Amino acid sequence: TEHQHVRYNPLRDDWVLVSAHRVKRPWQGQLEKPPPEDVPRWDPKNPLCPGATRATGEVNPTYEGTFVFPNDFPALQPDAPEPDDNDHPLFRAAPARGVCKVMCFHPWSDLTLPLMSLPEIRAVVDAWAELATELGASYSWVQIFENKGAMMGCSNPHPHCQVWASSFLPNEASLEDRSQRQHLSQHGVPMLLEYAEQEARRKERLVVENADWLVVVPYWATWPYETLLLPRRHVCRLQDLSDSEKDSLASVMQRLLIKYDNLFEVSFPYSMGWHGAPTGSYLEEDCRHWQLHAHYYPPLLRSATVRKFMVGYEMLAQAQRDLTPEQAAERLRSLPEVHYKKRAE
């Protein structure tokens, strides 16, 4: 817990430097602004609100649950032209086609997932699975991700996520595909299924669990309070979950996100995303090496205003973290599961 060492990340086939003593150093650097507490429930100028007009002139319906619409500024489009032929192997390009969607979790802007009810979170899970099925019929990769908070680049204070479907496997997906395939070939069991069983037994990095799911600070975590959400049984894709597993997923997500908010008593920023077996043409292939999982990458390190910066050594050498995953897990595990905003109710 006091001495630096490196840990291997089998999912990405790389290493992270653990320097637990560095969290004790004095801080006179950047302080972030805490997220606003006075977000209006409905704002006609907020393009994600029911009935609001978006940049394209489209008017949102007066939705009462989840709401999905095409991203008005998509990074991927289905009709992108072929790139020019390459005249040298050092100058390669390839086609990139896809679609981008936005999904609002709830009509109220002043809510986040940990403050939503379990049926409301379950509706989000259902919408994720439906989008994964719909877009996965045509595209090789469907990336569901949520950037929560201005610190993580979220430009709109409204509970929502994005879904980008692409004709190619992105870098992280390709890394995880290769490493999981190799593990199954060498050990005869999916990597993350074996990993979940090990973490459930060891418990030192466990944050929350229920009958179907567990959340751990992974042994190889890079971000200070990074977590990995894993099913207990072998599941390749979101759309493969049973109804009871979707219910228990809503519950374990709510418990985790309440703990995140309670850590520094602030609406906790993070980037999260689902990784599952590729889709499109891969639906016809053997993808047993894949295990569905979700990554949570929160930046906060010391307080609501002091974040972890990935600069210098991290950019030029390798990832480095300032406290051990076991210390982070113990702190998260010990937090109450009643949201700090509801304790006085």
Coordinates of C-alpha atoms in Angstrom, one line a residue:
T1 CA 0.0 0.0 0.0
E2 CA 3.0 2.3 0.4
H3 CA 5.5 1.2 -2.3
Q4 CA 5.2 1.8 -6.0
H5 CA 4.8 -1.2 -8.3
V6 CA 3.3 -1.9 -11.7
R7 CA 0.1 -4.0 -12.4
Y8 CA -0.8 -5.8 -15.5
N9 CA -4.1 -5.1 -17.3
P10 CA -5.0 -8.3 -19.2
L11 CA -7.9 -6.6 -21.0
R12 CA -5.7 -4.0 -22.7
D13 CA -2.4 -5.9 -22.5
D14 CA -0.6 -3.0 -20.8
W15 CA 0.6 -1.9 -17.4
V16 CA -0.3 0.7 -14.9
L17 CA 2.1 2.3 -12.3
V18 CA 0.7 2.3 -8.8
S19 CA 2.2 5.0 -6.6
A20 CA 0.0 5.1 -3.5
H21 CA 2.2 7.5 -1.5
R22 CA 1.7 10.3 -4.1
V23 CA -1.8 11.1 -2.9
K24 CA -0.2 12.6 0.2
R25 CA 1.6 15.3 -1.7
P26 CA 0.4 18.9 -1.2
W27 CA -1.8 20.3 -4.0
Q28 CA -1.6 23.9 -5.2
G29 CA -2.8 23.1 -8.8
Q30 CA -6.1 23.4 -10.7
L31 CA -9.3 23.4 -8.7
E32 CA -12.5 22.5 -10.6
K33 CA -15.8 24.2 -10.1
P34 CA -18.3 21.9 -8.4
P35 CA -21.4 21.1 -10.5
P36 CA -24.3 23.5 -10.2
E37 CA -27.0 22.6 -7.7
D38 CA -29.6 24.9 -9.1
V39 CA -30.3 23.2 -12.5
P40 CA -33.9 24.0 -13.5
R41 CA -36.2 21.0 -13.9
W42 CA -37.3 22.3 -17.3
D43 CA -35.8 25.0 -19.4
P44 CA -37.1 25.8 -22.9
K45 CA -33.5 26.8 -23.9
N46 CA -32.2 23.3 -23.0
P47 CA -32.3 21.3 -26.3
L48 CA -32.8 18.0 -24.4
C49 CA -35.9 19.1 -22.5
P50 CA -39.4 17.9 -23.6
G51 CA -40.9 20.4 -26.0
A52 CA -37.6 22.3 -26.6
T53 CA -36.3 23.2 -30.0
R54 CA -32.9 21.7 -31.0
A55 CA -30.2 23.3 -33.2
T56 CA -31.7 21.7 -36.3
G57 CA -35.1 23.2 -35.7
E58 CA -36.5 19.9 -34.6
V59 CA -38.9 20.2 -31.7
N60 CA -38.7 17.4 -29.0
P61 CA -41.9 15.6 -28.1
T62 CA -43.3 16.1 -24.6
Y63 CA -41.7 12.8 -23.6
E64 CA -42.3 11.3 -20.1
G65 CA -39.8 8.5 -20.1
T66 CA -36.7 7.8 -22.2
F67 CA -36.3 9.6 -25.5
V68 CA -34.0 8.7 -28.3
F69 CA -33.2 10.9 -31.3
P70 CA -30.4 11.3 -34.0
N71 CA -27.4 13.3 -32.8
D72 CA -27.6 16.7 -34.4
F73 CA -23.8 16.8 -34.8
P74 CA -22.9 13.2 -35.5
A75 CA -19.3 12.0 -35.5
L76 CA -20.3 9.2 -37.9
Q77 CA -22.7 9.2 -40.8
P78 CA -24.0 6.2 -42.8
D79 CA -23.3 7.6 -46.3
A80 CA -19.7 8.8 -45.8
P81 CA -17.6 8.4 -49.1
E82 CA -14.7 6.1 -49.5
P83 CA -11.3 7.7 -48.7
D84 CA -8.8 8.1 -51.5
D85 CA -6.4 5.3 -52.3
N86 CA -3.2 5.2 -50.3
D87 CA 0.1 5.7 -52.1
H88 CA 2.3 4.6 -49.1
P89 CA 1.8 2.2 -46.1
L90 CA 2.6 5.1 -43.7
F91 CA -0.5 7.0 -45.0
R92 CA -3.4 4.6 -44.6
A93 CA -7.1 5.4 -44.4
A94 CA -10.1 3.2 -44.3
P95 CA -13.9 3.7 -44.6
A96 CA -15.8 4.8 -41.5
R97 CA -19.5 4.8 -41.5
G98 CA -22.1 4.8 -38.8
V99 CA -24.9 6.6 -36.9
C100 CA -24.9 8.6 -33.7
K101 CA -27.9 8.9 -31.3
V102 CA -28.7 10.7 -28.1
M103 CA -30.8 9.1 -25.4
C104 CA -32.4 11.1 -22.6
F105 CA -32.9 9.1 -19.5
H106 CA -35.7 11.2 -18.0
P107 CA -37.6 14.4 -18.8
W108 CA -36.3 16.3 -15.8
S109 CA -33.0 18.1 -16.1
D110 CA -32.4 18.2 -12.3
L111 CA -32.2 14.4 -12.0
T112 CA -29.3 12.0 -12.5
L113 CA -29.4 8.2 -12.5
P114 CA -28.7 7.7 -8.8
L115 CA -31.7 10.0 -8.0
M116 CA -34.0 8.2 -10.4
S117 CA -36.4 5.3 -9.2
L118 CA -35.6 1.7 -9.9
P119 CA -38.4 1.4 -12.6
E120 CA -37.0 4.5 -14.3
I121 CA -33.4 3.1 -14.3
R122 CA -34.8 -0.2 -15.6
A123 CA -36.4 1.7 -18.5
V124 CA -33.0 3.1 -19.3
V125 CA -31.5 -0.5 -19.3
D126 CA -34.4 -1.6 -21.6
A127 CA -33.7 1.2 -24.0
W128 CA -30.0 0.4 -24.1
A129 CA -30.7 -3.2 -25.0
E130 CA -33.2 -2.2 -27.7
L131 CA -30.7 0.2 -29.3
A132 CA -27.9 -2.4 -29.1
T133 CA -30.2 -4.8 -30.9
E134 CA -31.5 -2.3 -33.5
L135 CA -28.1 -0.8 -34.4
G136 CA -26.2 -4.1 -33.9
A137 CA -28.2 -5.6 -36.8
S138 CA -26.2 -3.5 -39.2
Y139 CA -23.1 -2.2 -37.5
S140 CA -20.1 -4.0 -36.1
W141 CA -19.8 -2.0 -32.9
V142 CA -22.4 -0.2 -30.8
Q143 CA -20.9 2.0 -28.2
I144 CA -23.2 3.2 -25.4
F145 CA -21.5 5.8 -23.2
E146 CA -22.4 8.5 -20.7
N147 CA -20.3 11.5 -20.1
K148 CA -21.6 12.9 -16.7
G149 CA -20.7 16.4 -15.6
A150 CA -18.9 19.3 -17.2
M151 CA -15.6 18.0 -16.0
M152 CA -16.0 15.0 -18.4
G153 CA -17.0 17.2 -21.3
C154 CA -20.8 17.0 -20.9
S155 CA -22.2 20.1 -22.5
N156 CA -25.7 19.8 -21.3
P157 CA -27.1 19.5 -17.7
H158 CA -29.7 16.8 -18.5
P159 CA -29.6 13.1 -17.8
H160 CA -28.6 11.5 -21.1
C161 CA -26.1 9.3 -22.9
Q162 CA -24.9 8.8 -26.4
V163 CA -24.9 5.7 -28.7
W164 CA -22.5 5.6 -31.6
A165 CA -22.7 2.6 -34.0
S166 CA -19.8 2.1 -36.4
S167 CA -18.9 -0.1 -39.4
F168 CA -15.5 -0.9 -37.7
L169 CA -14.2 -2.1 -34.4
P170 CA -12.7 0.9 -32.5
N171 CA -9.3 0.6 -30.8
E172 CA -10.5 -0.3 -27.3
A173 CA -12.9 -2.9 -28.7
S174 CA -10.2 -4.5 -30.9
L175 CA -7.8 -4.7 -27.9
E176 CA -10.4 -6.3 -25.7
D177 CA -11.5 -8.7 -28.5
R178 CA -7.9 -9.9 -29.0
S179 CA -7.1 -10.3 -25.3
Q180 CA -10.3 -12.1 -24.4
R181 CA -10.0 -14.4 -27.4
Q182 CA -6.4 -15.3 -26.4
H183 CA -7.5 -15.9 -22.8
L184 CA -10.3 -18.3 -23.8
S185 CA -7.9 -20.1 -26.1
Q186 CA -5.2 -20.5 -23.5
H187 CA -7.3 -21.1 -20.4
G188 CA -10.7 -22.5 -21.6
V189 CA -12.8 -19.9 -19.8
P190 CA -13.8 -16.3 -20.7
M191 CA -11.4 -13.9 -19.0
L192 CA -13.9 -11.6 -17.3
L193 CA -16.1 -14.6 -16.1
E194 CA -13.0 -16.0 -14.4
Y195 CA -12.0 -12.6 -13.1
A196 CA -15.5 -12.0 -11.6
E197 CA -15.4 -15.3 -9.8
Q198 CA -11.9 -14.5 -8.4
E199 CA -13.0 -11.0 -7.2
A200 CA -16.2 -12.3 -5.7
R201 CA -14.1 -14.8 -3.6
R202 CA -11.3 -12.3 -2.7
K203 CA -13.7 -9.4 -1.8
E204 CA -10.8 -6.9 -1.2
R205 CA -11.8 -4.8 -4.3
L206 CA -15.5 -5.4 -4.2
V207 CA -17.7 -2.3 -4.0
V208 CA -21.3 -3.6 -4.3
E209 CA -22.9 -6.9 -5.4
N210 CA -26.2 -8.8 -5.8
A211 CA -27.3 -12.2 -7.1
D212 CA -26.5 -11.3 -10.7
W213 CA -23.9 -8.6 -10.7
L214 CA -20.8 -7.3 -8.9
V215 CA -18.9 -4.0 -9.1
V216 CA -15.2 -3.9 -8.3
V217 CA -12.4 -1.5 -8.5
P218 CA -10.3 -3.6 -10.9
Y219 CA -6.9 -4.8 -9.9
W220 CA -5.5 -2.8 -12.8
A221 CA -7.6 0.3 -12.4
T222 CA -6.1 3.5 -13.9
W223 CA -8.5 6.2 -12.7
P224 CA -8.7 6.8 -8.9
Y225 CA -12.2 5.5 -8.3
E226 CA -12.6 3.5 -11.5
T227 CA -15.0 0.6 -11.3
L228 CA -15.9 -2.4 -13.5
L229 CA -19.5 -3.7 -13.6
L230 CA -19.7 -7.5 -14.3
P231 CA -22.4 -10.1 -14.6
R232 CA -21.9 -13.3 -12.6
R233 CA -23.0 -15.6 -15.5
H234 CA -21.6 -15.8 -19.0
V235 CA -23.3 -13.0 -21.0
C236 CA -22.0 -11.7 -24.3
R237 CA -24.3 -8.7 -25.0
L238 CA -26.7 -6.4 -23.3
Q239 CA -29.6 -7.8 -25.3
D240 CA -28.8 -11.3 -23.9
L241 CA -29.8 -10.3 -20.3
S242 CA -33.0 -11.8 -18.8
D243 CA -35.7 -9.6 -17.3
S244 CA -34.6 -10.4 -13.8
E245 CA -30.9 -9.5 -14.7
K246 CA -32.1 -6.2 -16.0
D247 CA -33.9 -5.5 -12.7
S248 CA -30.9 -6.4 -10.7
L249 CA -28.7 -4.3 -13.0
A250 CA -30.9 -1.3 -12.3
S251 CA -30.5 -1.9 -8.6
V252 CA -26.7 -2.4 -8.6
M253 CA -26.2 0.7 -10.8
Q254 CA -28.2 2.8 -8.4
R255 CA -26.3 1.6 -5.4
L256 CA -22.9 2.2 -7.1
L257 CA -23.9 5.7 -8.3
I258 CA -25.3 6.7 -4.9
K259 CA -21.9 5.7 -3.4
Y260 CA -20.1 7.8 -6.0
D261 CA -22.2 10.9 -5.2
N262 CA -21.7 10.3 -1.5
L263 CA -17.9 10.1 -1.7
F264 CA -17.5 13.9 -2.0
E265 CA -21.2 14.8 -1.6
V266 CA -21.4 16.1 -5.2
S267 CA -23.0 14.9 -8.4
F268 CA -20.0 12.6 -9.3
P269 CA -18.6 13.1 -12.8
Y270 CA -17.5 10.1 -14.9
S271 CA -17.4 8.6 -18.3
M272 CA -19.0 5.2 -18.5
G273 CA -19.6 2.8 -21.3
W274 CA -20.8 -0.7 -22.1
H275 CA -18.5 -3.3 -23.8
G276 CA -20.0 -6.4 -25.2
A277 CA -19.4 -8.8 -28.1
P278 CA -19.2 -7.1 -31.6
T279 CA -22.4 -7.2 -33.7
G280 CA -23.3 -6.8 -37.4
S281 CA -21.4 -9.5 -39.3
Y282 CA -19.9 -10.8 -36.0
L283 CA -23.4 -12.0 -34.9
E284 CA -22.7 -15.0 -37.1
E285 CA -19.3 -15.7 -35.5
D286 CA -18.3 -17.5 -32.3
C287 CA -17.9 -14.7 -29.7
R288 CA -17.8 -16.9 -26.6
H289 CA -14.6 -15.2 -25.5
W290 CA -16.5 -12.0 -24.8
Q291 CA -18.1 -11.2 -21.5
L292 CA -20.4 -8.2 -21.2
H293 CA -19.1 -5.4 -18.8
A294 CA -19.3 -1.7 -18.1
H295 CA -16.4 0.6 -17.3
Y296 CA -16.8 3.7 -15.1
Y297 CA -14.0 6.2 -15.3
P298 CA -14.4 9.1 -12.7
P299 CA -11.7 11.7 -12.6
L300 CA -12.0 13.0 -9.0
L301 CA -9.1 12.1 -6.7
R302 CA -9.0 14.1 -3.5
S303 CA -12.2 16.1 -3.3
A304 CA -15.0 17.5 -5.4
T305 CA -12.6 20.1 -6.8
V306 CA -9.3 18.1 -7.2
R307 CA -9.2 15.7 -10.2
K308 CA -6.6 13.3 -11.5
F309 CA -4.8 14.6 -14.5
M310 CA -3.6 12.3 -17.2
V311 CA -0.6 14.3 -18.4
G312 CA 3.2 14.1 -18.6
Y313 CA 4.3 10.6 -17.6
E314 CA 0.8 9.2 -18.3
M315 CA 0.8 10.5 -21.9
L316 CA 4.4 9.9 -22.7
A317 CA 5.2 6.7 -20.7
Q318 CA 2.3 4.7 -19.1
A319 CA -0.8 5.2 -16.9
Q320 CA -0.1 6.0 -13.2
R321 CA -2.5 6.1 -10.2
D322 CA -2.1 7.7 -6.8
L323 CA -3.8 5.3 -4.5
T324 CA -4.2 1.5 -4.6
P325 CA -7.3 -0.1 -6.1
E326 CA -7.8 -1.8 -2.7
Q327 CA -7.8 1.6 -0.9
A328 CA -10.3 3.0 -3.4
A329 CA -12.6 0.0 -3.1
E330 CA -12.6 0.1 0.7
R331 CA -13.5 3.8 0.7
L332 CA -16.4 3.3 -1.8
R333 CA -17.6 0.1 0.0
S334 CA -17.9 1.8 3.3
L335 CA -20.1 4.7 2.0
P336 CA -23.8 4.7 2.8
E337 CA -26.3 3.6 0.1
V338 CA -28.8 6.4 0.9
H339 CA -28.1 9.4 -1.3
Y340 CA -26.8 12.4 0.7
K341 CA -29.6 14.6 -0.7
K342 CA -32.2 12.2 0.7
R343 CA -30.8 11.6 4.2
A344 CA -32.9 14.4 5.7
E345 CA -36.1 13.3 4.1

